[in-house]
XYZ file of C-alpha atoms in Angstrom:
489
model
C -44.311 -18.264 6.087
C -43.987 -15.016 8.043
C -43.720 -11.729 6.131
C -40.301 -10.223 5.626
C -41.058 -7.421 8.059
C -41.017 -9.918 10.949
C -37.580 -11.311 10.098
C -34.368 -10.050 11.674
C -32.654 -9.511 8.312
C -35.283 -6.966 7.339
C -34.600 -4.780 10.377
C -30.840 -5.218 10.368
C -30.496 -2.964 7.339
C -32.107 -0.156 9.305
C -30.679 -0.674 12.791
C -27.206 -1.995 12.037
C -24.436 -0.266 10.125
C -22.242 -3.363 9.919
C -21.538 -4.345 6.321
C -24.365 -2.073 5.221
C -24.257 1.248 3.366
C -24.621 4.114 5.798
C -24.858 7.845 5.482
C -21.106 8.284 5.808
C -20.191 5.267 3.712
C -20.776 6.851 0.330
C -18.518 4.472 -1.561
C -20.716 1.512 -0.686
C -23.795 3.517 -1.603
C -22.449 4.430 -5.018
C -21.455 0.819 -5.576
C -24.955 -0.267 -4.644
C -26.484 2.029 -7.242
C -24.041 0.940 -9.889
C -24.977 -2.675 -9.270
C -28.623 -1.769 -9.610
C -27.973 0.011 -12.888
C -29.351 3.390 -11.866
C -27.883 6.822 -11.288
C -27.358 7.647 -7.604
C -29.369 10.574 -6.279
C -30.780 11.298 -9.738
C -27.959 13.671 -10.685
C -29.272 14.178 -14.206
C -32.373 16.123 -13.189
C -30.691 19.526 -13.425
C -27.604 20.093 -15.539
C -27.872 23.836 -16.168
C -25.578 25.483 -13.630
C -27.022 28.950 -14.318
C -30.566 27.982 -13.442
C -32.213 29.156 -10.248
C -32.961 25.631 -9.095
C -29.377 24.497 -9.537
C -27.815 27.498 -7.798
C -30.122 27.231 -4.799
C -30.318 23.428 -4.665
C -34.081 23.622 -5.113
C -35.275 20.929 -7.466
C -38.867 20.268 -8.342
C -38.525 16.562 -7.489
C -37.417 17.520 -3.983
C -40.364 19.830 -3.520
C -42.736 17.190 -4.802
C -41.167 14.650 -2.485
C -41.623 16.899 0.564
C -45.244 17.645 -0.368
C -46.005 13.962 -0.711
C -44.360 13.253 2.634
C -46.328 16.056 4.319
C -49.670 14.993 2.898
C -49.083 11.369 3.723
C -48.106 12.225 7.265
C -51.200 14.406 7.683
C -53.468 11.571 6.644
C -51.737 8.854 8.626
C -51.059 10.886 11.766
C -54.479 12.505 11.729
C -56.173 9.137 11.375
C -54.184 7.661 14.240
C -54.948 10.627 16.508
C -58.627 10.476 15.627
C -58.737 6.795 16.609
C -56.964 7.475 19.897
C -59.339 10.345 20.743
C -62.349 8.223 19.913
C -61.232 5.561 22.377
C -60.413 8.087 25.081
C -63.424 10.414 25.038
C -66.371 8.604 23.442
C -67.540 6.765 26.543
C -66.441 9.082 29.353
C -69.009 9.845 32.055
C -67.814 13.354 32.677
C -67.658 16.140 30.157
C -64.459 16.878 28.320
C -62.860 20.057 29.601
C -60.105 22.311 28.387
C -57.995 22.659 31.546
C -59.127 20.436 34.362
C -58.254 16.747 34.730
C -58.957 13.936 34.056
C -60.235 14.634 30.523
C -58.345 17.733 29.457
C -57.714 18.715 25.868
C -54.859 21.104 26.641
C -52.894 18.385 28.452
C -53.679 15.897 25.698
C -52.339 18.302 23.072
C -49.103 18.839 25.026
C -48.446 15.123 25.438
C -49.343 14.463 21.799
C -46.838 17.081 20.699
C -43.859 15.395 22.387
C -44.832 11.789 21.748
C -45.701 12.397 18.121
C -42.419 14.199 17.499
C -40.407 11.250 18.823
C -42.386 8.627 16.905
C -42.336 10.687 13.712
C -38.564 11.064 13.936
C -38.189 7.299 14.343
C -40.299 6.488 11.311
C -39.051 9.237 9.021
C -35.422 8.521 9.839
C -35.853 5.028 8.434
C -37.965 5.978 5.422
C -36.036 9.035 4.255
C -32.637 7.372 4.562
C -33.996 4.468 2.573
C -35.184 6.862 -0.152
C -31.808 8.583 -0.218
C -29.970 5.288 -0.574
C -32.269 4.099 -3.329
C -31.853 7.337 -5.290
C -35.512 8.319 -5.054
C -34.550 11.777 -3.830
C -31.349 13.801 -4.091
C -29.615 15.202 -0.998
C -29.201 18.931 -0.463
C -25.977 20.789 0.222
C -25.864 24.533 1.013
C -22.157 24.822 1.732
C -22.666 25.483 5.445
C -22.399 23.259 8.488
C -22.883 24.461 12.084
C -19.856 24.899 14.309
C -21.787 24.650 17.558
C -21.289 21.297 19.244
C -24.951 20.938 20.238
C -26.238 21.626 16.743
C -23.702 19.268 15.213
C -24.876 16.497 17.524
C -28.514 17.203 16.722
C -27.728 16.996 12.997
C -25.867 13.714 13.347
C -27.520 11.100 11.157
C -26.154 7.948 12.778
C -25.214 7.235 16.391
C -21.858 6.011 17.609
C -22.654 2.424 18.406
C -21.001 0.945 21.481
C -22.428 -2.577 21.254
C -22.265 -5.390 18.719
C -25.379 -7.250 19.780
C -28.264 -6.282 17.506
C -30.799 -5.778 20.325
C -28.532 -3.368 22.166
C -27.866 -1.536 18.933
C -31.606 -1.145 18.441
C -31.851 0.377 21.882
C -28.980 2.743 21.137
C -30.621 3.813 17.920
C -34.024 4.343 19.569
C -32.522 6.532 22.285
C -30.367 8.420 19.784
C -33.239 9.215 17.428
C -35.740 9.783 20.252
C -33.586 12.472 21.831
C -33.368 14.340 18.537
C -37.085 14.090 18.055
C -37.554 15.431 21.568
C -35.311 18.397 20.744
C -37.422 19.330 17.731
C -40.649 18.900 19.691
C -39.817 21.954 21.824
C -40.076 24.546 19.028
C -43.024 22.604 17.665
C -44.787 22.976 21.003
C -44.389 26.770 20.918
C -45.690 26.795 17.381
C -48.805 24.650 17.845
C -49.876 24.432 21.469
C -50.672 28.107 22.278
C -52.549 28.581 19.032
C -54.494 25.364 19.559
C -55.615 26.326 23.061
C -56.749 29.744 21.870
C -58.763 28.225 19.030
C -60.456 25.705 21.364
C -61.880 28.476 23.484
C -64.238 29.518 20.686
C -66.323 26.320 20.280
C -66.229 25.412 23.999
C -68.977 26.154 26.526
C -67.618 28.531 29.078
C -68.576 27.735 32.691
C -66.614 29.353 35.490
C -62.918 29.106 34.829
C -63.074 26.333 32.239
C -64.488 25.369 28.858
C -66.584 22.238 28.308
C -66.985 20.037 25.217
C -69.163 17.096 24.243
C -67.746 13.568 24.215
C -68.256 13.290 20.470
C -67.247 14.539 17.864
C -65.429 17.709 19.073
C -62.480 15.969 20.838
C -61.957 13.539 17.942
C -61.975 16.271 15.311
C -59.630 18.348 17.442
C -57.108 15.524 17.718
C -57.339 14.787 13.989
C -56.561 18.390 13.043
C -53.932 18.850 15.731
C -52.089 15.599 15.033
C -52.409 15.958 11.278
C -51.147 19.547 11.409
C -48.112 18.585 13.433
C -47.380 15.708 11.091
C -47.803 17.984 8.078
C -45.130 20.336 9.447
C -42.761 18.028 11.339
C -42.501 15.167 8.852
C -41.199 17.172 5.853
C -38.888 19.034 8.215
C -37.346 15.773 9.391
C -37.050 14.636 5.773
C -35.358 17.905 4.866
C -32.894 17.534 7.761
C -31.862 14.089 6.590
C -31.438 15.328 3.025
C -29.281 18.155 4.360
C -27.191 15.855 6.576
C -26.782 13.375 3.761
C -25.677 16.126 1.373
C -23.039 17.357 3.808
C -21.603 13.887 4.370
C -21.559 13.239 0.647
C -19.740 16.511 -0.012
C -17.120 15.695 2.618
C -16.612 12.221 1.188
C -16.134 13.572 -2.338
C -13.576 16.152 -1.251
C -11.548 14.022 1.133
C -8.860 13.285 -1.455
C -8.132 16.973 -2.063
C -7.414 17.707 1.614
C -3.832 17.475 2.933
C -3.087 13.964 4.123
C -0.403 14.982 6.610
C -0.809 16.580 9.994
C 2.884 17.124 10.641
C 3.298 20.686 11.843
C 6.955 20.682 10.913
C 6.001 20.452 7.250
C 3.624 23.427 7.557
C 6.199 25.946 8.791
C 6.734 28.951 6.632
C 3.410 28.529 4.790
C 1.832 31.838 5.866
C 2.215 33.235 2.360
C 0.558 30.229 0.728
C -3.074 30.311 -0.255
C -5.602 28.264 1.755
C -7.212 25.199 0.310
C -10.330 25.619 -1.791
C -12.243 23.028 0.212
C -11.397 24.180 3.729
C -10.221 27.675 4.549
C -8.996 26.526 7.966
C -6.438 24.164 6.461
C -3.250 25.773 5.246
C -2.015 24.415 1.968
C 1.411 22.874 2.036
C 4.122 24.504 -0.114
C 4.872 22.897 -3.404
C 8.287 21.238 -3.349
C 10.838 22.616 -5.752
C 12.003 20.215 -8.430
C 15.672 20.600 -7.431
C 16.446 22.042 -4.034
C 19.192 24.693 -3.756
C 19.932 24.612 -7.452
C 21.094 27.980 -8.836
C 20.568 29.551 -5.426
C 22.468 32.647 -4.277
C 22.583 31.331 -0.718
C 24.463 28.216 -1.698
C 28.149 28.629 -2.566
C 29.238 27.363 -5.918
C 30.656 23.910 -5.868
C 34.259 23.750 -7.087
C 35.182 20.496 -8.749
C 37.900 18.723 -6.816
C 40.807 17.603 -8.984
C 43.262 15.161 -7.415
C 46.861 16.297 -7.330
C 49.142 14.575 -9.812
C 51.355 11.870 -8.436
C 55.041 12.595 -8.194
C 55.964 9.101 -9.252
C 53.809 6.713 -11.247
C 52.511 3.771 -9.270
C 53.312 0.422 -10.829
C 50.499 -1.998 -9.990
C 51.968 -4.805 -12.093
C 53.701 -7.718 -10.356
C 57.403 -7.487 -9.763
C 59.411 -8.536 -12.789
C 62.893 -9.912 -12.352
C 65.077 -8.763 -15.194
C 67.322 -11.535 -16.531
C 70.994 -10.869 -17.212
C 70.478 -11.703 -20.829
C 69.831 -8.366 -22.554
C 67.959 -10.026 -25.387
C 65.254 -11.323 -23.055
C 61.816 -9.744 -23.131
C 61.192 -7.095 -20.395
C 57.763 -8.589 -19.640
C 59.205 -11.980 -18.824
C 58.264 -13.084 -15.303
C 60.640 -14.742 -12.870
C 60.024 -18.202 -14.262
C 62.922 -20.519 -15.138
C 63.913 -20.736 -18.763
C 64.462 -24.289 -19.810
C 66.768 -23.471 -22.702
C 69.788 -25.512 -21.666
C 67.879 -28.773 -21.399
C 66.824 -31.026 -24.205
C 63.054 -30.717 -23.951
C 62.440 -33.796 -25.987
C 64.211 -35.904 -23.369
C 62.235 -34.529 -20.450
C 59.749 -36.909 -18.926
C 58.238 -37.271 -15.535
C 59.124 -40.451 -13.636
C 57.410 -40.517 -10.252
C 59.343 -43.624 -9.202
C 62.579 -41.668 -9.209
C 61.295 -38.601 -7.412
C 62.474 -38.493 -3.815
C 62.785 -35.764 -1.294
C 65.534 -33.433 -2.435
C 65.920 -35.081 -5.850
C 65.279 -33.641 -9.245
C 61.821 -34.353 -10.623
C 62.998 -33.917 -14.221
C 65.036 -36.921 -15.355
C 66.553 -37.920 -18.647
C 65.107 -41.223 -19.696
C 63.389 -42.760 -22.603
C 60.207 -43.760 -20.789
C 57.295 -42.743 -22.977
C 54.571 -40.608 -21.462
C 51.950 -43.303 -21.759
C 53.926 -45.580 -19.416
C 54.168 -42.993 -16.672
C 52.571 -44.356 -13.519
C 51.345 -41.061 -12.162
C 50.718 -38.445 -14.819
C 49.037 -36.188 -12.238
C 51.494 -33.362 -12.809
C 50.099 -32.815 -16.248
C 46.982 -30.814 -17.003
C 44.531 -32.928 -18.945
C 42.200 -31.081 -21.295
C 39.619 -32.731 -23.527
C 39.284 -29.546 -25.548
C 41.680 -26.767 -26.464
C 42.068 -24.176 -23.732
C 41.009 -20.895 -25.300
C 43.102 -18.639 -23.094
C 46.038 -16.451 -23.906
C 47.610 -16.273 -20.468
C 46.586 -17.712 -17.105
C 48.345 -16.977 -13.842
C 47.465 -18.641 -10.554
C 49.148 -18.175 -7.193
C 49.677 -21.412 -5.289
C 49.704 -21.398 -1.520
C 51.606 -23.895 0.550
C 49.007 -24.185 3.293
C 46.114 -25.329 1.182
C 45.289 -27.455 -1.833
C 44.449 -26.117 -5.236
C 41.616 -23.546 -5.188
C 38.137 -24.496 -6.311
C 38.405 -22.312 -9.389
C 41.043 -24.673 -10.765
C 38.832 -27.721 -10.322
C 36.965 -29.163 -13.347
C 34.298 -26.737 -14.561
C 31.770 -26.848 -17.413
C 33.425 -25.586 -20.574
C 36.889 -25.470 -19.016
C 38.457 -28.914 -19.196
C 41.172 -28.540 -16.607
C 41.313 -31.582 -14.297
C 43.360 -32.075 -11.163
C 43.910 -35.508 -9.744
C 43.489 -35.880 -6.019
C 46.482 -38.265 -5.959
C 48.919 -35.544 -7.022
C 52.037 -35.118 -4.885
C 51.865 -32.565 -2.134
C 53.081 -29.082 -2.842
C 55.829 -29.336 -0.257
C 57.368 -32.366 -1.963
C 57.146 -30.751 -5.359
C 58.708 -27.559 -4.062
C 61.593 -29.564 -2.596
C 62.042 -31.533 -5.820
C 62.994 -28.523 -7.901
C 66.748 -28.589 -8.356
C 68.664 -25.357 -8.543
C 70.999 -26.485 -11.422
C 67.906 -26.648 -13.647
C 67.339 -22.931 -13.101
C 69.516 -20.582 -15.106
C 72.138 -18.772 -13.043
C 70.533 -15.461 -13.835
C 67.761 -16.208 -11.248
C 68.777 -15.876 -7.637
C 67.268 -17.952 -4.871
C 65.816 -14.929 -3.115
C 64.118 -13.607 -6.193
C 62.654 -16.953 -7.087
C 61.336 -17.791 -3.620
C 59.540 -14.471 -3.266
C 57.201 -14.991 -6.183
C 55.295 -18.236 -6.882
C 53.345 -18.445 -10.125
C 51.898 -21.067 -12.379
C 51.823 -19.942 -15.970
C 49.711 -21.702 -18.588
C 50.541 -21.067 -22.240
C 48.059 -20.207 -24.954
C 46.763 -23.292 -26.725
C 44.646 -22.690 -29.823
C 45.209 -25.811 -31.893
C 45.214 -29.488 -31.081
C 47.081 -32.355 -32.761
C 49.328 -31.741 -35.723
C 49.482 -27.985 -35.114
C 52.392 -25.889 -34.090
C 53.451 -26.488 -30.501
C 52.485 -23.785 -28.013
C 55.059 -21.365 -26.734
C 56.126 -20.660 -23.187
C 57.796 -17.291 -22.604
C 58.016 -16.679 -26.356
C 59.950 -19.924 -26.935
C 58.948 -23.097 -28.645
C 58.248 -26.049 -26.348
C 57.557 -29.652 -27.300
C 55.927 -32.311 -25.173
C 56.079 -36.070 -25.139
C 52.721 -37.588 -25.809
C 51.483 -40.666 -27.582
C 49.395 -40.746 -30.706
C 46.252 -41.828 -28.881
C 46.275 -38.974 -26.420
C 47.113 -36.441 -29.126
C 44.006 -37.304 -31.066
C 41.697 -36.942 -28.095
C 43.287 -34.435 -25.765
C 46.250 -32.199 -25.124
C 48.614 -32.663 -22.184
C 50.283 -29.516 -21.019
C 52.936 -29.421 -18.342
C 52.337 -26.693 -15.845
C 55.729 -25.853 -14.263
C 55.741 -24.673 -10.672
C 58.125 -21.843 -9.988
C 59.402 -21.125 -6.489
């Protein structure tokens, strides 16, 4: 089985930022450390805020880390450069010279400077970011970030990927990191190359305008020292840059919640007197909203409570009441006929004798149980616990749905009941007391149900404060109560 380094999953965590913790994705990084059971970035190393190391972000573990990185790079880079020089100069036929081609040490040092800077940036970018994610070293934050666009791009830790395919993303990353390594190779060249050329003039054999060296071991030792020296300086510098970039991104991520979340300029008007935010002096803090706007303000006129003017005449919202001629009648009595002149005990409903224009109340001795159509009576299996019920009946429609049988209200209406028009025509005027005029009666149509609180053997209910008896058989009285509901026109 191939080692893990040759698998694509091993390299995806370095070259792909998809579903992986990155420098800017601090939440995923913290979650990763929590899952591993370790403190991220080793925050517990320095807890004394007054110490020199804490105030200047200089921790001994960081210094030790940079020294280890520098020494390791010196050994590795120096060994690689020694091997390259051995293969280049050991078996050459001509002497190695300082300036002239083909075997020139000055040209070799210049090329080594640029190539080594690019390769070192590639390798250290992977290793240092891995150490920062694992918590091996803590990032550094100095509270300053460059405003120059070029410097901000050079200090960018991750590229802006434009492709999804992993191979293209590798290429983007290589170009991105290589350009930054090339940028840092320029100051490195001014630091190392002139001094190196001046030092090489001392051991060389001067002939004419050039200096000559043996094929071995002078060129190999020169490359070892030159490459190792550059690695000793450049590698910890690259590690420090990544620690600095990581610290800045982490600081921004921690303070994102305290920044204003709105960019509406209309809400920032009149905020010149407000203090700037502690995290960013360029962002103007929004004014704090008052708990109650315009309350107790001198600019706002006092609100005068509006009192409605008293009415000249009281408005009577009650239905129209027709006063009977009898002075002893109750003033609250509605325009319903008073059946006082008729023997109530002899009243029974005989549908066979009801015709158009005839009286529906007849005097006969037919018991209620022999009535063929008792649909004009309200059948209730239980006492109706109501004191007064008034329902308006319309001529154009049947009884409303509220009067149909409901749960807990045993009021039943038979669908075979006579039509309202026939019933209205069947009411005979002689049955109505002379105190009610035709105009007054026809203008108000009500159905009034009396209050029924007891069933069977109890006192008969009253209609319009008068006693009323009904014809019913013994069987129906034991099981239910039949109440006539007169229709008034």
